[in-house]
mmCIF file of C-alpha atoms and ligand atoms in Angstrom:
data_model
loop_
_atom_site.group_PDB
_atom_site.id
_atom_site.type_symbol
_atom_site.label_atom_id
_atom_site.label_comp_id
_atom_site.label_asym_id
_atom_site.label_seq_id
_atom_site.Cartn_x
_atom_site.Cartn_y
_atom_site.Cartn_z
ATOM 1 C CA UNK A 1 0.000 0.000 0.000
ATOM 2 C CA UNK A 2 1.477 3.362 -1.025
ATOM 3 C CA UNK A 3 1.553 5.872 1.816
ATOM 4 C CA UNK A 4 2.812 8.836 -0.210
ATOM 5 C CA UNK A 5 0.152 11.458 -0.973
ATOM 6 C CA UNK A 6 1.912 14.797 -1.294
ATOM 7 C CA UNK A 7 5.328 15.273 -2.845
ATOM 8 C CA UNK A 8 7.673 18.198 -3.349
ATOM 9 C CA UNK A 9 10.149 18.791 -6.137
ATOM 10 C CA UNK A 10 13.169 21.091 -6.111
ATOM 11 C CA UNK A 11 16.280 21.892 -8.091
ATOM 12 C CA UNK A 12 19.538 22.436 -6.231
ATOM 13 C CA UNK A 13 23.169 23.302 -6.953
ATOM 14 C CA UNK A 14 24.282 24.446 -10.408
ATOM 15 C CA UNK A 15 21.429 24.676 -12.881
ATOM 16 C CA UNK A 16 21.493 22.455 -15.966
ATOM 17 C CA UNK A 17 19.511 22.488 -19.226
ATOM 18 C CA UNK A 18 16.743 19.893 -18.957
ATOM 19 C CA UNK A 19 15.917 20.514 -15.298
ATOM 20 C CA UNK A 20 12.596 22.062 -16.361
ATOM 21 C CA UNK A 21 11.782 18.945 -18.378
ATOM 22 C CA UNK A 22 12.436 16.845 -15.264
ATOM 23 C CA UNK A 23 10.231 19.064 -13.051
ATOM 24 C CA UNK A 24 7.506 18.801 -15.685
ATOM 25 C CA UNK A 25 7.733 15.005 -15.789
ATOM 26 C CA UNK A 26 7.669 14.694 -11.974
ATOM 27 C CA UNK A 27 4.662 17.024 -11.804
ATOM 28 C CA UNK A 28 2.634 15.386 -14.548
ATOM 29 C CA UNK A 29 3.496 11.783 -13.604
ATOM 30 C CA UNK A 30 2.702 12.607 -9.978
ATOM 31 C CA UNK A 31 -0.663 14.199 -10.742
ATOM 32 C CA UNK A 32 -1.555 11.415 -13.173
ATOM 33 C CA UNK A 33 -0.931 8.979 -10.312
ATOM 34 C CA UNK A 34 -3.206 10.893 -7.931
ATOM 35 C CA UNK A 35 -0.423 12.600 -5.993
ATOM 36 C CA UNK A 36 -0.445 16.253 -5.046
ATOM 37 C CA UNK A 37 2.724 17.913 -6.292
ATOM 38 C CA UNK A 38 4.365 20.992 -4.770
ATOM 39 C CA UNK A 39 7.195 23.074 -6.205
ATOM 40 C CA UNK A 40 9.893 24.182 -3.758
ATOM 41 C CA UNK A 41 11.668 27.338 -4.931
ATOM 42 C CA UNK A 42 15.434 27.990 -4.545
ATOM 43 C CA UNK A 43 16.323 24.423 -3.536
ATOM 44 C CA UNK A 44 16.883 23.782 0.157
ATOM 45 C CA UNK A 45 16.831 27.529 0.842
ATOM 46 C CA UNK A 46 13.174 27.628 -0.197
ATOM 47 C CA UNK A 47 12.490 24.470 1.799
ATOM 48 C CA UNK A 48 13.777 26.181 4.950
ATOM 49 C CA UNK A 49 11.841 29.390 4.182
ATOM 50 C CA UNK A 50 8.637 27.539 3.256
ATOM 51 C CA UNK A 51 8.735 28.933 -0.300
ATOM 52 C CA UNK A 52 6.508 26.091 -1.467
ATOM 53 C CA UNK A 53 3.457 26.145 -3.768
ATOM 54 C CA UNK A 54 1.096 23.596 -5.225
ATOM 55 C CA UNK A 55 1.508 22.869 -8.934
ATOM 56 C CA UNK A 56 -0.889 21.545 -11.530
ATOM 57 C CA UNK A 57 -0.428 20.290 -15.070
ATOM 58 C CA UNK A 58 -0.569 23.829 -16.459
ATOM 59 C CA UNK A 59 2.144 25.092 -14.108
ATOM 60 C CA UNK A 60 4.610 23.090 -16.188
ATOM 61 C CA UNK A 61 3.210 23.944 -19.626
ATOM 62 C CA UNK A 62 5.716 25.479 -22.019
ATOM 63 C CA UNK A 63 8.789 24.798 -19.884
ATOM 64 C CA UNK A 64 10.258 21.694 -21.563
ATOM 65 C CA UNK A 65 12.259 23.737 -24.085
ATOM 66 C CA UNK A 66 13.611 26.262 -21.591
ATOM 67 C CA UNK A 67 17.110 26.271 -20.115
ATOM 68 C CA UNK A 68 17.755 27.008 -16.433
ATOM 69 C CA UNK A 69 15.163 26.040 -13.843
ATOM 70 C CA UNK A 70 11.889 27.856 -13.322
ATOM 71 C CA UNK A 71 11.886 26.665 -9.700
ATOM 72 C CA UNK A 72 15.194 28.523 -9.257
ATOM 73 C CA UNK A 73 18.170 26.954 -7.545
ATOM 74 C CA UNK A 74 20.665 27.649 -4.767
ATOM 75 C CA UNK A 75 23.541 26.196 -2.810
ATOM 76 C CA UNK A 76 22.256 26.313 0.758
ATOM 77 C CA UNK A 77 24.706 26.790 3.631
ATOM 78 C CA UNK A 78 21.861 26.730 6.172
ATOM 79 C CA UNK A 79 20.776 23.249 5.090
ATOM 80 C CA UNK A 80 24.232 21.911 6.020
ATOM 81 C CA UNK A 81 23.442 22.674 9.666
ATOM 82 C CA UNK A 82 21.080 20.502 11.785
ATOM 83 C CA UNK A 83 19.073 23.616 12.687
ATOM 84 C CA UNK A 84 18.465 24.398 8.999
ATOM 85 C CA UNK A 85 17.279 20.866 8.334
ATOM 86 C CA UNK A 86 14.978 20.986 11.362
ATOM 87 C CA UNK A 87 13.384 24.194 10.027
ATOM 88 C CA UNK A 88 13.083 22.559 6.606
ATOM 89 C CA UNK A 89 11.372 19.523 8.136
ATOM 90 C CA UNK A 90 8.877 21.726 9.960
ATOM 91 C CA UNK A 91 7.989 23.471 6.698
ATOM 92 C CA UNK A 92 7.470 20.121 4.952
ATOM 93 C CA UNK A 93 5.232 18.898 7.776
ATOM 94 C CA UNK A 94 3.273 22.179 7.791
ATOM 95 C CA UNK A 95 2.288 21.456 4.212
ATOM 96 C CA UNK A 96 2.044 17.709 4.724
ATOM 97 C CA UNK A 97 4.751 16.631 2.271
ATOM 98 C CA UNK A 98 5.872 12.998 2.655
ATOM 99 C CA UNK A 99 8.527 12.937 -0.018
ATOM 100 C CA UNK A 100 10.808 15.218 -2.024
ATOM 101 C CA UNK A 101 12.332 14.735 -5.459
ATOM 102 C CA UNK A 102 15.719 16.477 -5.577
ATOM 103 C CA UNK A 103 17.141 17.351 -8.990
ATOM 104 C CA UNK A 104 20.842 18.161 -8.613
ATOM 105 C CA UNK A 105 24.356 16.862 -8.117
ATOM 106 C CA UNK A 106 26.266 15.110 -5.351
ATOM 107 C CA UNK A 107 26.187 18.053 -2.913
ATOM 108 C CA UNK A 108 22.393 18.163 -3.198
ATOM 109 C CA UNK A 109 22.155 14.391 -2.725
ATOM 110 C CA UNK A 110 24.414 14.525 0.331
ATOM 111 C CA UNK A 111 21.959 16.945 1.968
ATOM 112 C CA UNK A 112 18.993 14.739 1.034
ATOM 113 C CA UNK A 113 20.703 11.629 2.377
ATOM 114 C CA UNK A 114 21.495 13.249 5.733
ATOM 115 C CA UNK A 115 17.963 14.585 6.157
ATOM 116 C CA UNK A 116 16.433 11.213 5.242
ATOM 117 C CA UNK A 117 18.366 9.666 8.147
ATOM 118 C CA UNK A 118 17.198 12.352 10.583
ATOM 119 C CA UNK A 119 13.523 12.625 9.580
ATOM 120 C CA UNK A 120 10.800 10.480 8.094
ATOM 121 C CA UNK A 121 10.901 12.011 4.617
ATOM 122 C CA UNK A 122 11.502 9.984 1.456
ATOM 123 C CA UNK A 123 14.026 11.511 -0.910
ATOM 124 C CA UNK A 124 14.482 10.520 -4.531
ATOM 125 C CA UNK A 125 17.399 12.036 -6.478
ATOM 126 C CA UNK A 126 17.439 12.861 -10.168
ATOM 127 C CA UNK A 127 20.968 13.541 -11.468
ATOM 128 C CA UNK A 128 21.082 17.055 -12.887
ATOM 129 C CA UNK A 129 24.472 18.619 -13.600
ATOM 130 C CA UNK A 130 26.358 19.432 -16.767
ATOM 131 C CA UNK A 131 29.441 17.765 -15.241
ATOM 132 C CA UNK A 132 28.118 14.182 -15.679
ATOM 133 C CA UNK A 133 30.211 13.215 -12.641
ATOM 134 C CA UNK A 134 27.693 11.142 -10.667
ATOM 135 C CA UNK A 135 28.347 7.493 -9.935
ATOM 136 C CA UNK A 136 25.599 5.075 -10.989
ATOM 137 C CA UNK A 137 24.331 6.806 -14.107
ATOM 138 C CA UNK A 138 25.754 7.073 -17.614
ATOM 139 C CA UNK A 139 24.166 10.495 -18.055
ATOM 140 C CA UNK A 140 23.179 13.448 -15.954
ATOM 141 C CA UNK A 141 20.639 15.987 -17.147
ATOM 142 C CA UNK A 142 22.304 18.891 -18.944
ATOM 143 C CA UNK A 143 25.460 17.094 -19.974
ATOM 144 C CA UNK A 144 24.446 16.505 -23.582
ATOM 145 C CA UNK A 145 23.368 20.116 -24.089
ATOM 146 C CA UNK A 146 26.603 21.380 -22.535
ATOM 147 C CA UNK A 147 28.639 19.133 -24.858
ATOM 148 C CA UNK A 148 26.835 20.577 -27.860
ATOM 149 C CA UNK A 149 27.409 24.124 -26.597
ATOM 150 C CA UNK A 150 31.137 23.466 -26.196
ATOM 151 C CA UNK A 151 31.441 21.847 -29.607
ATOM 152 C CA UNK A 152 29.700 24.787 -31.269
ATOM 153 C CA UNK A 153 31.996 27.231 -29.480
ATOM 154 C CA UNK A 154 35.166 25.291 -30.294
ATOM 155 C CA UNK A 155 34.169 25.048 -33.970
ATOM 156 C CA UNK A 156 33.966 28.849 -34.010
ATOM 157 C CA UNK A 157 37.255 29.263 -32.169
ATOM 158 C CA UNK A 158 38.866 26.945 -34.694
ATOM 159 C CA UNK A 159 37.838 29.250 -37.557
ATOM 160 C CA UNK A 160 39.737 32.143 -36.064
ATOM 161 C CA UNK A 161 42.572 29.935 -34.768
ATOM 162 C CA UNK A 162 43.309 28.563 -38.208
ATOM 163 C CA UNK A 163 42.932 31.959 -39.915
ATOM 164 C CA UNK A 164 45.654 33.384 -37.661
ATOM 165 C CA UNK A 165 47.620 30.191 -37.291
ATOM 166 C CA UNK A 166 47.234 30.368 -33.516
ATOM 167 C CA UNK A 167 47.270 27.909 -30.643
ATOM 168 C CA UNK A 168 44.161 28.175 -28.451
ATOM 169 C CA UNK A 169 43.824 26.875 -24.919
ATOM 170 C CA UNK A 170 40.065 26.515 -24.377
ATOM 171 C CA UNK A 171 38.879 25.974 -20.805
ATOM 172 C CA UNK A 172 35.666 24.055 -20.185
ATOM 173 C CA UNK A 173 33.698 23.351 -17.000
ATOM 174 C CA UNK A 174 33.834 20.184 -14.956
ATOM 175 C CA UNK A 175 35.089 20.997 -11.471
ATOM 176 C CA UNK A 176 37.029 17.813 -10.623
ATOM 177 C CA UNK A 177 35.851 15.842 -13.635
ATOM 178 C CA UNK A 178 36.906 15.688 -17.257
ATOM 179 C CA UNK A 179 33.693 14.314 -18.805
ATOM 180 C CA UNK A 180 32.770 17.547 -20.589
ATOM 181 C CA UNK A 181 36.361 17.988 -21.774
ATOM 182 C CA UNK A 182 36.941 14.456 -23.071
ATOM 183 C CA UNK A 183 33.755 14.091 -25.077
ATOM 184 C CA UNK A 184 33.558 17.649 -26.388
ATOM 185 C CA UNK A 185 37.241 17.339 -27.245
ATOM 186 C CA UNK A 186 36.640 14.201 -29.285
ATOM 187 C CA UNK A 187 33.596 15.751 -30.960
ATOM 188 C CA UNK A 188 35.381 18.983 -31.868
ATOM 189 C CA UNK A 189 38.600 17.292 -32.967
ATOM 190 C CA UNK A 190 40.722 19.023 -30.312
ATOM 191 C CA UNK A 191 44.402 18.226 -30.781
ATOM 192 C CA UNK A 192 44.998 17.801 -27.043
ATOM 193 C CA UNK A 193 42.532 17.210 -24.199
ATOM 194 C CA UNK A 194 43.763 17.901 -20.669
ATOM 195 C CA UNK A 195 41.676 16.231 -17.944
ATOM 196 C CA UNK A 196 42.068 16.052 -14.146
ATOM 197 C CA UNK A 197 41.762 12.254 -14.120
ATOM 198 C CA UNK A 198 45.129 11.913 -15.906
ATOM 199 C CA UNK A 199 48.620 12.790 -14.686
ATOM 200 C CA UNK A 200 51.306 14.937 -16.377
ATOM 201 C CA UNK A 201 48.905 16.951 -18.480
ATOM 202 C CA UNK A 202 51.297 19.885 -18.901
ATOM 203 C CA UNK A 203 53.988 17.520 -20.101
ATOM 204 C CA UNK A 204 51.527 16.125 -22.648
ATOM 205 C CA UNK A 205 50.801 19.659 -23.934
ATOM 206 C CA UNK A 206 54.519 20.494 -23.968
ATOM 207 C CA UNK A 207 55.338 17.410 -26.060
ATOM 208 C CA UNK A 208 52.530 18.224 -28.423
ATOM 209 C CA UNK A 209 53.663 21.823 -28.879
ATOM 210 C CA UNK A 210 57.247 20.698 -29.502
ATOM 211 C CA UNK A 211 56.014 18.425 -32.302
ATOM 212 C CA UNK A 212 53.650 21.091 -33.552
ATOM 213 C CA UNK A 213 56.487 23.611 -33.768
ATOM 214 C CA UNK A 214 57.947 21.678 -36.663
ATOM 215 C CA UNK A 215 54.693 21.927 -38.591
ATOM 216 C CA UNK A 216 53.725 25.433 -37.507
ATOM 217 C CA UNK A 217 50.002 24.777 -37.519
ATOM 218 C CA UNK A 218 47.075 26.092 -35.480
ATOM 219 C CA UNK A 219 45.639 23.861 -32.750
ATOM 220 C CA UNK A 220 42.980 23.578 -30.092
ATOM 221 C CA UNK A 221 44.039 22.407 -26.626
ATOM 222 C CA UNK A 222 40.982 21.689 -24.504
ATOM 223 C CA UNK A 223 41.540 22.152 -20.756
ATOM 224 C CA UNK A 224 39.151 20.911 -18.055
ATOM 225 C CA UNK A 225 38.813 23.563 -15.343
ATOM 226 C CA UNK A 226 39.568 21.132 -12.509
ATOM 227 C CA UNK A 227 43.159 20.434 -13.532
ATOM 228 C CA UNK A 228 45.492 20.202 -10.541
ATOM 229 C CA UNK A 229 48.330 21.674 -12.599
ATOM 230 C CA UNK A 230 46.462 24.958 -13.061
ATOM 231 C CA UNK A 231 43.835 26.795 -15.076
ATOM 232 C CA UNK A 232 44.031 27.221 -18.847
ATOM 233 C CA UNK A 233 45.354 30.734 -18.251
ATOM 234 C CA UNK A 234 48.094 29.539 -15.891
ATOM 235 C CA UNK A 235 49.122 26.682 -18.165
ATOM 236 C CA UNK A 236 49.244 28.967 -21.192
ATOM 237 C CA UNK A 237 51.389 31.503 -19.275
ATOM 238 C CA UNK A 238 53.721 28.700 -18.269
ATOM 239 C CA UNK A 239 54.152 27.348 -21.785
ATOM 240 C CA UNK A 240 54.142 30.588 -23.805
ATOM 241 C CA UNK A 241 57.791 31.544 -23.020
ATOM 242 C CA UNK A 242 58.895 28.031 -24.031
ATOM 243 C CA UNK A 243 57.295 28.378 -27.444
ATOM 244 C CA UNK A 244 57.859 31.974 -28.575
ATOM 245 C CA UNK A 245 57.224 30.967 -32.188
ATOM 246 C CA UNK A 246 53.523 30.398 -31.399
ATOM 247 C CA UNK A 247 50.805 32.987 -31.103
ATOM 248 C CA UNK A 248 48.984 31.560 -28.054
ATOM 249 C CA UNK A 249 45.500 32.615 -26.918
ATOM 250 C CA UNK A 250 43.212 31.485 -24.090
ATOM 251 C CA UNK A 251 39.441 31.267 -24.218
ATOM 252 C CA UNK A 252 37.383 30.410 -21.112
ATOM 253 C CA UNK A 253 33.914 29.262 -22.109
ATOM 254 C CA UNK A 254 32.458 29.691 -18.599
ATOM 255 C CA UNK A 255 28.772 29.764 -17.780
ATOM 256 C CA UNK A 256 27.496 29.760 -21.366
ATOM 257 C CA UNK A 257 27.981 25.993 -20.935
ATOM 258 C CA UNK A 258 25.178 25.911 -18.380
ATOM 259 C CA UNK A 259 22.600 27.815 -20.418
ATOM 260 C CA UNK A 260 20.485 27.295 -23.504
ATOM 261 C CA UNK A 261 17.556 25.243 -24.647
ATOM 262 C CA UNK A 262 18.055 21.566 -23.722
ATOM 263 C CA UNK A 263 18.898 19.083 -26.477
ATOM 264 C CA UNK A 264 16.354 16.420 -27.438
ATOM 265 C CA UNK A 265 18.477 13.859 -25.606
ATOM 266 C CA UNK A 266 18.429 15.881 -22.361
ATOM 267 C CA UNK A 267 14.670 16.450 -22.602
ATOM 268 C CA UNK A 268 14.058 12.733 -23.108
ATOM 269 C CA UNK A 269 16.390 11.620 -20.305
ATOM 270 C CA UNK A 270 14.892 14.226 -17.970
ATOM 271 C CA UNK A 271 11.363 13.083 -18.809
ATOM 272 C CA UNK A 272 12.239 9.423 -18.274
ATOM 273 C CA UNK A 273 14.000 10.124 -14.985
ATOM 274 C CA UNK A 274 11.178 12.358 -13.739
ATOM 275 C CA UNK A 275 8.572 9.675 -14.369
ATOM 276 C CA UNK A 276 10.878 7.017 -12.865
ATOM 277 C CA UNK A 277 11.301 9.096 -9.697
ATOM 278 C CA UNK A 278 7.525 9.165 -9.197
ATOM 279 C CA UNK A 279 7.315 5.429 -9.886
ATOM 280 C CA UNK A 280 9.998 4.836 -7.259
ATOM 281 C CA UNK A 281 8.009 6.838 -4.704
ATOM 282 C CA UNK A 282 4.827 4.946 -5.499
ATOM 283 C CA UNK A 283 6.870 1.821 -4.928
ATOM 284 C CA UNK A 284 7.734 3.154 -1.430
ATOM 285 C CA UNK A 285 11.400 3.625 -2.285
ATOM 286 C CA UNK A 286 13.451 6.155 -0.349
ATOM 287 C CA UNK A 287 16.997 7.526 -0.445
ATOM 288 C CA UNK A 288 17.732 6.424 -3.981
ATOM 289 C CA UNK A 289 18.803 8.158 -7.180
ATOM 290 C CA UNK A 290 17.262 7.190 -10.484
ATOM 291 C CA UNK A 291 19.819 6.934 -13.253
ATOM 292 C CA UNK A 292 20.286 5.573 -16.757
ATOM 293 C CA UNK A 293 22.722 2.741 -17.480
ATOM 294 C CA UNK A 294 22.931 1.248 -20.969
ATOM 295 C CA UNK A 295 19.736 3.143 -21.783
ATOM 296 C CA UNK A 296 17.808 1.414 -18.997
ATOM 297 C CA UNK A 297 16.468 3.248 -15.926
ATOM 298 C CA UNK A 298 18.183 2.090 -12.736
ATOM 299 C CA UNK A 299 17.928 2.889 -9.020
ATOM 300 C CA UNK A 300 21.071 3.544 -7.005
ATOM 301 C CA UNK A 301 21.181 4.090 -3.208
ATOM 302 C CA UNK A 302 21.931 7.757 -2.517
ATOM 303 C CA UNK A 303 24.799 6.889 -0.171
ATOM 304 C CA UNK A 304 26.429 4.878 -2.950
ATOM 305 C CA UNK A 305 26.244 7.595 -5.572
ATOM 306 C CA UNK A 306 27.614 10.111 -3.068
ATOM 307 C CA UNK A 307 30.522 7.937 -1.908
ATOM 308 C CA UNK A 308 31.655 6.249 -5.090
ATOM 309 C CA UNK A 309 33.693 7.915 -7.787
ATOM 310 C CA UNK A 310 32.646 7.769 -11.426
ATOM 311 C CA UNK A 311 35.660 7.117 -13.596
ATOM 312 C CA UNK A 312 36.136 8.249 -17.164
ATOM 313 C CA UNK A 313 36.064 5.359 -19.616
ATOM 314 C CA UNK A 314 39.712 4.558 -20.424
ATOM 315 C CA UNK A 315 38.653 3.706 -23.980
ATOM 316 C CA UNK A 316 37.638 7.318 -24.521
ATOM 317 C CA UNK A 317 41.054 8.525 -23.412
ATOM 318 C CA UNK A 318 42.775 6.041 -25.744
ATOM 319 C CA UNK A 319 40.417 7.017 -28.541
ATOM 320 C CA UNK A 320 41.207 10.703 -28.128
ATOM 321 C CA UNK A 321 44.942 9.966 -28.272
ATOM 322 C CA UNK A 322 44.650 7.340 -30.983
ATOM 323 C CA UNK A 323 43.000 9.723 -33.442
ATOM 324 C CA UNK A 324 44.886 12.931 -32.616
ATOM 325 C CA UNK A 325 47.522 14.362 -34.957
ATOM 326 C CA UNK A 326 50.560 12.702 -33.398
ATOM 327 C CA UNK A 327 48.963 9.586 -31.938
ATOM 328 C CA UNK A 328 49.417 8.334 -28.371
ATOM 329 C CA UNK A 329 52.487 9.614 -26.432
ATOM 330 C CA UNK A 330 55.585 7.517 -27.131
ATOM 331 C CA UNK A 331 57.624 6.964 -23.988
HETATM 332 O O1 LIG B 1 27.291 22.941 -12.675
HETATM 333 C C1 LIG B 1 28.534 22.411 -12.367
HETATM 334 C C2 LIG B 1 29.557 23.480 -12.475
HETATM 335 O O2 LIG B 1 29.323 24.048 -13.695
HETATM 336 C C3 LIG B 1 31.012 23.120 -12.358
HETATM 337 O O3 LIG B 1 31.572 22.565 -13.502
HETATM 338 C C4 LIG B 1 31.628 24.433 -11.963
HETATM 339 O O4 LIG B 1 32.818 24.305 -11.298
HETATM 340 C C5 LIG B 1 30.590 25.026 -11.087
HETATM 341 O O5 LIG B 1 29.362 24.450 -11.479
HETATM 342 C C6 LIG B 1 30.539 26.517 -11.091
HETATM 343 O O6 LIG B 1 29.299 26.953 -10.661
HETATM 344 P P1 LIG B 1 28.956 28.289 -9.884
HETATM 345 O O7 LIG B 1 29.539 29.408 -10.665
HETATM 346 O O8 LIG B 1 27.462 28.295 -9.871
HETATM 347 O O9 LIG B 1 29.550 28.174 -8.530
#
């Protein structure tokens, strides 16, 4: 017997294209299964402040194609404290919510997991971050759109790079993860892809530039922002004096990677995950994340997705090196 009657949905952490599609799916699937669905604005901040309103099917009309999140998002410091979570719980009880669907990344899931241990609230996570760095799912909402945004930008940078015969260091997002960098790098034909998961990235770029010097050709070097060895700007400043023959430029793509209308793939994944989150609640599940593995919806315990590290597929790294101008590094 399902005991859930009223559910909340929120978006938390960095926004990602496709979050609106997920909110829409949670809302419609919930209502179509006789649940009452409430939107919680500004993530956990709005939960603490009681910024909560009932939604109907029309509330989510015309949002599937929009970037960002119409529920707004935040990174809540107050929710990290027991007092903040107690206030949040009181607000949920005031409205009579039994469960909350959290669309966000690992920080958001950590908060949900802690609160689910302290209070009798069911939390279901939907992975939403352009970084794609969550264990237990092949895709996170927003990743595909961000990849397309990066590829479009790099294609444009390449036009000017080749016209001026320049070397461009292009920095992409991904905190401590190189998923955006590796796949956008492959898709845009970047000559070098520097990711935090691999060691000696500066040495790799140095070797490449030394080879390139003989050919005097333009190139794109894609740098993931989370590199231990430094930012794209720092790496470029380090290498520029060593290669005075090159005209080196740096381009930081920044937050444009988080915006824009979601791709078809993100809208579909978000819709599937949203409906699956409601199904999980109806099935009396709690403290799990719904994900997609090999195109099949899966459920992963929240504490597992928080604790375990998602590794980049080694085959992708070999592929990137195997099809780049000079092939894999020869030691
Ligand atoms: O959404 C994830 C992410 O884009 C990371 O790649 C990045 O480090 C971070 O968010 C930056 O977000 P903000 O500017 O909102 O702190």
